[in-house]
Amino acid sequence: AAEALTEEVKFDIKAEKWGKAASKYNEETLSKATSIIVEAEGSSAEKDTNGSRYLGYIWYKTADSDTYRNLNLDFLIDF
């Protein structure tokens, strides 16, 4: 099973419109993952415009599948 997910919260930054729904979706989806890969483009990880979060692609697979799925894409499709 995947290790517990943690998220750093900055109280001085207003939550984005879909922030809570995205966090819940990610936690529910990744808690079922048996393997998770974090992929960043380029030679170093890039941060968002606030400088508080790293940008990248999240790949995961569950016990039900041998294929990795892209969490970023799944979120866009589901919402």
PDB file of N, CA and C in Angstrom:
ATOM      1  N   ALA A   1       0.849  -1.195   0.000  1.00  0.00           N
ATOM      2  CA  ALA A   1       0.000   0.000   0.000  1.00  0.00           C
ATOM      3  C   ALA A   1       0.882   1.242   0.000  1.00  0.00           C
ATOM      4  N   ALA A   2       0.338   2.308  -0.497  1.00  0.00           N
ATOM      5  CA  ALA A   2       1.076   3.568  -0.556  1.00  0.00           C
ATOM      6  C   ALA A   2       1.223   4.138   0.845  1.00  0.00           C
ATOM      7  N   GLU A   3       2.316   4.854   1.050  1.00  0.00           N
ATOM      8  CA  GLU A   3       2.520   5.505   2.335  1.00  0.00           C
ATOM      9  C   GLU A   3       1.539   6.655   2.481  1.00  0.00           C
ATOM     10  N   ALA A   4       1.320   7.098   3.707  1.00  0.00           N
ATOM     11  CA  ALA A   4       0.397   8.204   3.965  1.00  0.00           C
ATOM     12  C   ALA A   4       0.842   9.449   3.210  1.00  0.00           C
ATOM     13  N   LEU A   5      -0.118  10.155   2.657  1.00  0.00           N
ATOM     14  CA  LEU A   5       0.168  11.381   1.920  1.00  0.00           C
ATOM     15  C   LEU A   5       0.157  12.557   2.868  1.00  0.00           C
ATOM     16  N   THR A   6       1.088  13.459   2.672  1.00  0.00           N
ATOM     17  CA  THR A   6       1.097  14.676   3.469  1.00  0.00           C
ATOM     18  C   THR A   6       1.142  15.857   2.531  1.00  0.00           C
ATOM     19  N   GLU A   7       0.588  16.959   2.970  1.00  0.00           N
ATOM     20  CA  GLU A   7       0.548  18.161   2.150  1.00  0.00           C
ATOM     21  C   GLU A   7       0.846  19.352   3.033  1.00  0.00           C
ATOM     22  N   GLU A   8       1.770  20.182   2.587  1.00  0.00           N
ATOM     23  CA  GLU A   8       2.080  21.401   3.320  1.00  0.00           C
ATOM     24  C   GLU A   8       1.019  22.445   2.979  1.00  0.00           C
ATOM     25  N   VAL A   9       0.446  23.052   3.998  1.00  0.00           N
ATOM     26  CA  VAL A   9      -0.594  24.053   3.787  1.00  0.00           C
ATOM     27  C   VAL A   9      -0.065  25.407   4.229  1.00  0.00           C
ATOM     28  N   LYS A  10      -0.179  26.375   3.333  1.00  0.00           N
ATOM     29  CA  LYS A  10       0.204  27.745   3.665  1.00  0.00           C
ATOM     30  C   LYS A  10      -1.078  28.532   3.881  1.00  0.00           C
ATOM     31  N   PHE A  11      -1.267  29.024   5.093  1.00  0.00           N
ATOM     32  CA  PHE A  11      -2.519  29.669   5.444  1.00  0.00           C
ATOM     33  C   PHE A  11      -2.654  31.078   4.876  1.00  0.00           C
ATOM     34  N   ASP A  12      -1.571  31.651   4.391  1.00  0.00           N
ATOM     35  CA  ASP A  12      -1.652  32.994   3.837  1.00  0.00           C
ATOM     36  C   ASP A  12      -2.016  32.993   2.360  1.00  0.00           C
ATOM     37  N   ILE A  13      -2.171  31.805   1.757  1.00  0.00           N
ATOM     38  CA  ILE A  13      -2.550  31.691   0.352  1.00  0.00           C
ATOM     39  C   ILE A  13      -3.980  31.172   0.287  1.00  0.00           C
ATOM     40  N   LYS A  14      -4.853  31.904  -0.410  1.00  0.00           N
ATOM     41  CA  LYS A  14      -6.244  31.499  -0.554  1.00  0.00           C
ATOM     42  C   LYS A  14      -6.321  30.228  -1.399  1.00  0.00           C
ATOM     43  N   ALA A  15      -7.148  29.279  -0.965  1.00  0.00           N
ATOM     44  CA  ALA A  15      -7.318  28.031  -1.710  1.00  0.00           C
ATOM     45  C   ALA A  15      -7.929  28.319  -3.071  1.00  0.00           C
ATOM     46  N   GLU A  16      -7.432  27.626  -4.084  1.00  0.00           N
ATOM     47  CA  GLU A  16      -7.977  27.778  -5.419  1.00  0.00           C
ATOM     48  C   GLU A  16      -9.352  27.121  -5.496  1.00  0.00           C
ATOM     49  N   LYS A  17     -10.120  27.503  -6.507  1.00  0.00           N
ATOM     50  CA  LYS A  17     -11.504  27.053  -6.650  1.00  0.00           C
ATOM     51  C   LYS A  17     -11.656  25.542  -6.507  1.00  0.00           C
ATOM     52  N   TRP A  18     -10.808  24.777  -7.147  1.00  0.00           N
ATOM     53  CA  TRP A  18     -10.920  23.324  -7.126  1.00  0.00           C
ATOM     54  C   TRP A  18      -9.942  22.675  -6.150  1.00  0.00           C
ATOM     55  N   GLY A  19      -9.290  23.462  -5.313  1.00  0.00           N
ATOM     56  CA  GLY A  19      -8.243  22.948  -4.431  1.00  0.00           C
ATOM     57  C   GLY A  19      -8.665  21.816  -3.521  1.00  0.00           C
ATOM     58  N   LYS A  20      -9.757  21.991  -2.793  1.00  0.00           N
ATOM     59  CA  LYS A  20     -10.197  20.956  -1.847  1.00  0.00           C
ATOM     60  C   LYS A  20     -10.650  19.698  -2.580  1.00  0.00           C
ATOM     61  N   ALA A  21     -11.382  19.882  -3.675  1.00  0.00           N
ATOM     62  CA  ALA A  21     -11.845  18.721  -4.454  1.00  0.00           C
ATOM     63  C   ALA A  21     -10.651  17.970  -5.038  1.00  0.00           C
ATOM     64  N   ALA A  22      -9.651  18.712  -5.520  1.00  0.00           N
ATOM     65  CA  ALA A  22      -8.455  18.085  -6.092  1.00  0.00           C
ATOM     66  C   ALA A  22      -7.687  17.314  -5.024  1.00  0.00           C
ATOM     67  N   SER A  23      -7.529  17.904  -3.847  1.00  0.00           N
ATOM     68  CA  SER A  23      -6.817  17.225  -2.759  1.00  0.00           C
ATOM     69  C   SER A  23      -7.520  15.934  -2.365  1.00  0.00           C
ATOM     70  N   LYS A  24      -8.850  15.997  -2.265  1.00  0.00           N
ATOM     71  CA  LYS A  24      -9.619  14.806  -1.895  1.00  0.00           C
ATOM     72  C   LYS A  24      -9.494  13.729  -2.975  1.00  0.00           C
ATOM     73  N   TYR A  25      -9.617  14.128  -4.231  1.00  0.00           N
ATOM     74  CA  TYR A  25      -9.496  13.186  -5.355  1.00  0.00           C
ATOM     75  C   TYR A  25      -8.118  12.525  -5.344  1.00  0.00           C
ATOM     76  N   ASN A  26      -7.072  13.332  -5.195  1.00  0.00           N
ATOM     77  CA  ASN A  26      -5.711  12.800  -5.189  1.00  0.00           C
ATOM     78  C   ASN A  26      -5.497  11.825  -4.036  1.00  0.00           C
ATOM     79  N   GLU A  27      -5.962  12.182  -2.860  1.00  0.00           N
ATOM     80  CA  GLU A  27      -5.788  11.312  -1.699  1.00  0.00           C
ATOM     81  C   GLU A  27      -6.530   9.989  -1.885  1.00  0.00           C
ATOM     82  N   GLU A  28      -7.777  10.061  -2.353  1.00  0.00           N
ATOM     83  CA  GLU A  28      -8.562   8.840  -2.555  1.00  0.00           C
ATOM     84  C   GLU A  28      -7.941   7.953  -3.641  1.00  0.00           C
ATOM     85  N   THR A  29      -7.474   8.575  -4.715  1.00  0.00           N
ATOM     86  CA  THR A  29      -6.898   7.811  -5.819  1.00  0.00           C
ATOM     87  C   THR A  29      -5.559   7.206  -5.431  1.00  0.00           C
ATOM     88  N   LEU A  30      -4.677   8.005  -4.861  1.00  0.00           N
ATOM     89  CA  LEU A  30      -3.329   7.521  -4.557  1.00  0.00           C
ATOM     90  C   LEU A  30      -3.283   6.592  -3.348  1.00  0.00           C
ATOM     91  N   SER A  31      -4.293   6.638  -2.496  1.00  0.00           N
ATOM     92  CA  SER A  31      -4.311   5.716  -1.352  1.00  0.00           C
ATOM     93  C   SER A  31      -4.504   4.265  -1.821  1.00  0.00           C
ATOM     94  N   LYS A  32      -5.017   4.099  -3.050  1.00  0.00           N
ATOM     95  CA  LYS A  32      -5.218   2.758  -3.625  1.00  0.00           C
ATOM     96  C   LYS A  32      -4.015   2.306  -4.454  1.00  0.00           C
ATOM     97  N   ALA A  33      -3.047   3.179  -4.630  1.00  0.00           N
ATOM     98  CA  ALA A  33      -1.901   2.874  -5.495  1.00  0.00           C
ATOM     99  C   ALA A  33      -0.933   1.900  -4.832  1.00  0.00           C
ATOM    100  N   THR A  34      -0.386   1.018  -5.652  1.00  0.00           N
ATOM    101  CA  THR A  34       0.658   0.112  -5.186  1.00  0.00           C
ATOM    102  C   THR A  34       2.039   0.627  -5.589  1.00  0.00           C
ATOM    103  N   SER A  35       2.062   1.558  -6.565  1.00  0.00           N
ATOM    104  CA  SER A  35       3.306   2.163  -7.020  1.00  0.00           C
ATOM    105  C   SER A  35       3.001   3.571  -7.529  1.00  0.00           C
ATOM    106  N   ILE A  36       3.877   4.526  -7.199  1.00  0.00           N
ATOM    107  CA  ILE A  36       3.712   5.919  -7.616  1.00  0.00           C
ATOM    108  C   ILE A  36       5.042   6.426  -8.148  1.00  0.00           C
ATOM    109  N   ILE A  37       5.001   7.102  -9.297  1.00  0.00           N
ATOM    110  CA  ILE A  37       6.187   7.726  -9.890  1.00  0.00           C
ATOM    111  C   ILE A  37       5.899   9.207 -10.071  1.00  0.00           C
ATOM    112  N   VAL A  38       6.816  10.050  -9.630  1.00  0.00           N
ATOM    113  CA  VAL A  38       6.714  11.496  -9.829  1.00  0.00           C
ATOM    114  C   VAL A  38       7.720  11.873 -10.904  1.00  0.00           C
ATOM    115  N   GLU A  39       7.240  12.525 -11.969  1.00  0.00           N
ATOM    116  CA  GLU A  39       8.082  12.876 -13.108  1.00  0.00           C
ATOM    117  C   GLU A  39       8.079  14.392 -13.292  1.00  0.00           C
ATOM    118  N   ALA A  40       9.256  14.979 -13.436  1.00  0.00           N
ATOM    119  CA  ALA A  40       9.384  16.417 -13.703  1.00  0.00           C
ATOM    120  C   ALA A  40      10.049  16.597 -15.061  1.00  0.00           C
ATOM    121  N   GLU A  41       9.681  17.664 -15.756  1.00  0.00           N
ATOM    122  CA  GLU A  41      10.299  17.959 -17.051  1.00  0.00           C
ATOM    123  C   GLU A  41      11.587  18.746 -16.829  1.00  0.00           C
ATOM    124  N   GLY A  42      12.534  18.565 -17.724  1.00  0.00           N
ATOM    125  CA  GLY A  42      13.772  19.327 -17.646  1.00  0.00           C
ATOM    126  C   GLY A  42      14.746  18.751 -16.642  1.00  0.00           C
ATOM    127  N   SER A  43      15.789  19.514 -16.391  1.00  0.00           N
ATOM    128  CA  SER A  43      16.859  19.027 -15.523  1.00  0.00           C
ATOM    129  C   SER A  43      16.582  19.253 -14.043  1.00  0.00           C
ATOM    130  N   SER A  44      15.634  20.138 -13.716  1.00  0.00           N
ATOM    131  CA  SER A  44      15.300  20.347 -12.311  1.00  0.00           C
ATOM    132  C   SER A  44      13.803  20.574 -12.171  1.00  0.00           C
ATOM    133  N   ALA A  45      13.281  20.294 -11.000  1.00  0.00           N
ATOM    134  CA  ALA A  45      11.852  20.445 -10.755  1.00  0.00           C
ATOM    135  C   ALA A  45      11.470  21.929 -10.768  1.00  0.00           C
ATOM    136  N   GLU A  46      10.356  22.212 -11.408  1.00  0.00           N
ATOM    137  CA  GLU A  46       9.856  23.573 -11.534  1.00  0.00           C
ATOM    138  C   GLU A  46       8.771  23.808 -10.487  1.00  0.00           C
ATOM    139  N   LYS A  47       8.669  25.065 -10.000  1.00  0.00           N
ATOM    140  CA  LYS A  47       7.625  25.392  -9.028  1.00  0.00           C
ATOM    141  C   LYS A  47       6.529  26.221  -9.689  1.00  0.00           C
ATOM    142  N   ASP A  48       5.355  26.236  -9.047  1.00  0.00           N
ATOM    143  CA  ASP A  48       4.234  27.011  -9.564  1.00  0.00           C
ATOM    144  C   ASP A  48       4.480  28.509  -9.392  1.00  0.00           C
ATOM    145  N   THR A  49       3.516  29.321  -9.815  1.00  0.00           N
ATOM    146  CA  THR A  49       3.694  30.777  -9.771  1.00  0.00           C
ATOM    147  C   THR A  49       3.825  31.313  -8.359  1.00  0.00           C
ATOM    148  N   ASN A  50       3.282  30.610  -7.370  1.00  0.00           N
ATOM    149  CA  ASN A  50       3.443  31.013  -5.971  1.00  0.00           C
ATOM    150  C   ASN A  50       4.800  30.599  -5.409  1.00  0.00           C
ATOM    151  N   GLY A  51       5.455  29.693  -6.099  1.00  0.00           N
ATOM    152  CA  GLY A  51       6.741  29.187  -5.633  1.00  0.00           C
ATOM    153  C   GLY A  51       6.624  28.219  -4.473  1.00  0.00           C
ATOM    154  N   SER A  52       5.402  27.718  -4.231  1.00  0.00           N
ATOM    155  CA  SER A  52       5.188  26.869  -3.069  1.00  0.00           C
ATOM    156  C   SER A  52       4.946  25.399  -3.402  1.00  0.00           C
ATOM    157  N   ARG A  53       4.676  25.086  -4.693  1.00  0.00           N
ATOM    158  CA  ARG A  53       4.396  23.702  -5.075  1.00  0.00           C
ATOM    159  C   ARG A  53       5.226  23.336  -6.300  1.00  0.00           C
ATOM    160  N   TYR A  54       5.709  22.105  -6.290  1.00  0.00           N
ATOM    161  CA  TYR A  54       6.442  21.613  -7.450  1.00  0.00           C
ATOM    162  C   TYR A  54       5.466  21.161  -8.525  1.00  0.00           C
ATOM    163  N   LEU A  55       5.835  21.375  -9.771  1.00  0.00           N
ATOM    164  CA  LEU A  55       5.025  20.947 -10.898  1.00  0.00           C
ATOM    165  C   LEU A  55       5.588  19.653 -11.460  1.00  0.00           C
ATOM    166  N   GLY A  56       4.727  18.772 -11.873  1.00  0.00           N
ATOM    167  CA  GLY A  56       5.194  17.526 -12.451  1.00  0.00           C
ATOM    168  C   GLY A  56       4.033  16.622 -12.793  1.00  0.00           C
ATOM    169  N   TYR A  57       4.370  15.446 -13.276  1.00  0.00           N
ATOM    170  CA  TYR A  57       3.383  14.439 -13.642  1.00  0.00           C
ATOM    171  C   TYR A  57       3.422  13.330 -12.601  1.00  0.00           C
ATOM    172  N   ILE A  58       2.250  12.856 -12.225  1.00  0.00           N
ATOM    173  CA  ILE A  58       2.144  11.768 -11.258  1.00  0.00           C
ATOM    174  C   ILE A  58       1.597  10.546 -11.982  1.00  0.00           C
ATOM    175  N   TRP A  59       2.359   9.461 -11.948  1.00  0.00           N
ATOM    176  CA  TRP A  59       1.958   8.186 -12.536  1.00  0.00           C
ATOM    177  C   TRP A  59       1.726   7.208 -11.396  1.00  0.00           C
ATOM    178  N   TYR A  60       0.668   6.415 -11.497  1.00  0.00           N
ATOM    179  CA  TYR A  60       0.372   5.441 -10.445  1.00  0.00           C
ATOM    180  C   TYR A  60      -0.241   4.197 -11.055  1.00  0.00           C
ATOM    181  N   LYS A  61      -0.130   3.108 -10.332  1.00  0.00           N
ATOM    182  CA  LYS A  61      -0.846   1.894 -10.720  1.00  0.00           C
ATOM    183  C   LYS A  61      -1.395   1.255  -9.459  1.00  0.00           C
ATOM    184  N   THR A  62      -2.436   0.486  -9.655  1.00  0.00           N
ATOM    185  CA  THR A  62      -3.092  -0.196  -8.546  1.00  0.00           C
ATOM    186  C   THR A  62      -2.922  -1.700  -8.704  1.00  0.00           C
ATOM    187  N   ALA A  63      -3.367  -2.437  -7.714  1.00  0.00           N
ATOM    188  CA  ALA A  63      -3.282  -3.900  -7.766  1.00  0.00           C
ATOM    189  C   ALA A  63      -4.141  -4.467  -8.892  1.00  0.00           C
ATOM    190  N   ASP A  64      -5.123  -3.686  -9.355  1.00  0.00           N
ATOM    191  CA  ASP A  64      -6.035  -4.142 -10.411  1.00  0.00           C
ATOM    192  C   ASP A  64      -5.435  -4.064 -11.810  1.00  0.00           C
ATOM    193  N   SER A  65      -4.277  -3.397 -11.963  1.00  0.00           N
ATOM    194  CA  SER A  65      -3.743  -3.150 -13.301  1.00  0.00           C
ATOM    195  C   SER A  65      -2.219  -3.195 -13.317  1.00  0.00           C
ATOM    196  N   ASP A  66      -1.669  -3.615 -14.446  1.00  0.00           N
ATOM    197  CA  ASP A  66      -0.217  -3.588 -14.634  1.00  0.00           C
ATOM    198  C   ASP A  66       0.226  -2.298 -15.319  1.00  0.00           C
ATOM    199  N   THR A  67      -0.733  -1.473 -15.704  1.00  0.00           N
ATOM    200  CA  THR A  67      -0.459  -0.261 -16.457  1.00  0.00           C
ATOM    201  C   THR A  67      -0.468   0.960 -15.548  1.00  0.00           C
ATOM    202  N   TYR A  68       0.531   1.821 -15.732  1.00  0.00           N
ATOM    203  CA  TYR A  68       0.546   3.084 -14.994  1.00  0.00           C
ATOM    204  C   TYR A  68      -0.459   4.041 -15.608  1.00  0.00           C
ATOM    205  N   ARG A  69      -1.145   4.796 -14.761  1.00  0.00           N
ATOM    206  CA  ARG A  69      -2.095   5.818 -15.194  1.00  0.00           C
ATOM    207  C   ARG A  69      -1.544   7.187 -14.796  1.00  0.00           C
ATOM    208  N   ASN A  70      -1.916   8.206 -15.548  1.00  0.00           N
ATOM    209  CA  ASN A  70      -1.477   9.564 -15.262  1.00  0.00           C
ATOM    210  C   ASN A  70      -2.532  10.253 -14.401  1.00  0.00           C
ATOM    211  N   LEU A  71      -2.183  10.566 -13.165  1.00  0.00           N
ATOM    212  CA  LEU A  71      -3.127  11.187 -12.229  1.00  0.00           C
ATOM    213  C   LEU A  71      -3.605  12.539 -12.747  1.00  0.00           C
ATOM    214  N   ASN A  72      -2.707  13.320 -13.328  1.00  0.00           N
ATOM    215  CA  ASN A  72      -3.064  14.645 -13.834  1.00  0.00           C
ATOM    216  C   ASN A  72      -4.162  14.525 -14.890  1.00  0.00           C
ATOM    217  N   LEU A  73      -3.997  13.601 -15.824  1.00  0.00           N
ATOM    218  CA  LEU A  73      -4.974  13.406 -16.887  1.00  0.00           C
ATOM    219  C   LEU A  73      -6.280  12.836 -16.337  1.00  0.00           C
ATOM    220  N   ASP A  74      -6.189  11.855 -15.461  1.00  0.00           N
ATOM    221  CA  ASP A  74      -7.396  11.281 -14.860  1.00  0.00           C
ATOM    222  C   ASP A  74      -8.222  12.346 -14.156  1.00  0.00           C
ATOM    223  N   PHE A  75      -7.565  13.257 -13.453  1.00  0.00           N
ATOM    224  CA  PHE A  75      -8.280  14.323 -12.752  1.00  0.00           C
ATOM    225  C   PHE A  75      -9.034  15.194 -13.750  1.00  0.00           C
ATOM    226  N   LEU A  76      -8.374  15.578 -14.834  1.00  0.00           N
ATOM    227  CA  LEU A  76      -9.034  16.422 -15.843  1.00  0.00           C
ATOM    228  C   LEU A  76     -10.231  15.719 -16.475  1.00  0.00           C
ATOM    229  N   ILE A  77     -10.112  14.437 -16.739  1.00  0.00           N
ATOM    230  CA  ILE A  77     -11.206  13.669 -17.333  1.00  0.00           C
ATOM    231  C   ILE A  77     -12.372  13.535 -16.357  1.00  0.00           C
ATOM    232  N   ASP A  78     -12.073  13.268 -15.100  1.00  0.00           N
ATOM    233  CA  ASP A  78     -13.117  13.041 -14.098  1.00  0.00           C
ATOM    234  C   ASP A  78     -13.826  14.325 -13.673  1.00  0.00           C
ATOM    235  N   PHE A  79     -13.165  15.459 -13.823  1.00  0.00           N
ATOM    236  CA  PHE A  79     -13.793  16.712 -13.416  1.00  0.00           C
ATOM    237  C   PHE A  79     -14.124  17.506 -14.648  1.00  0.00           C
TER     238      PHE A  79
END
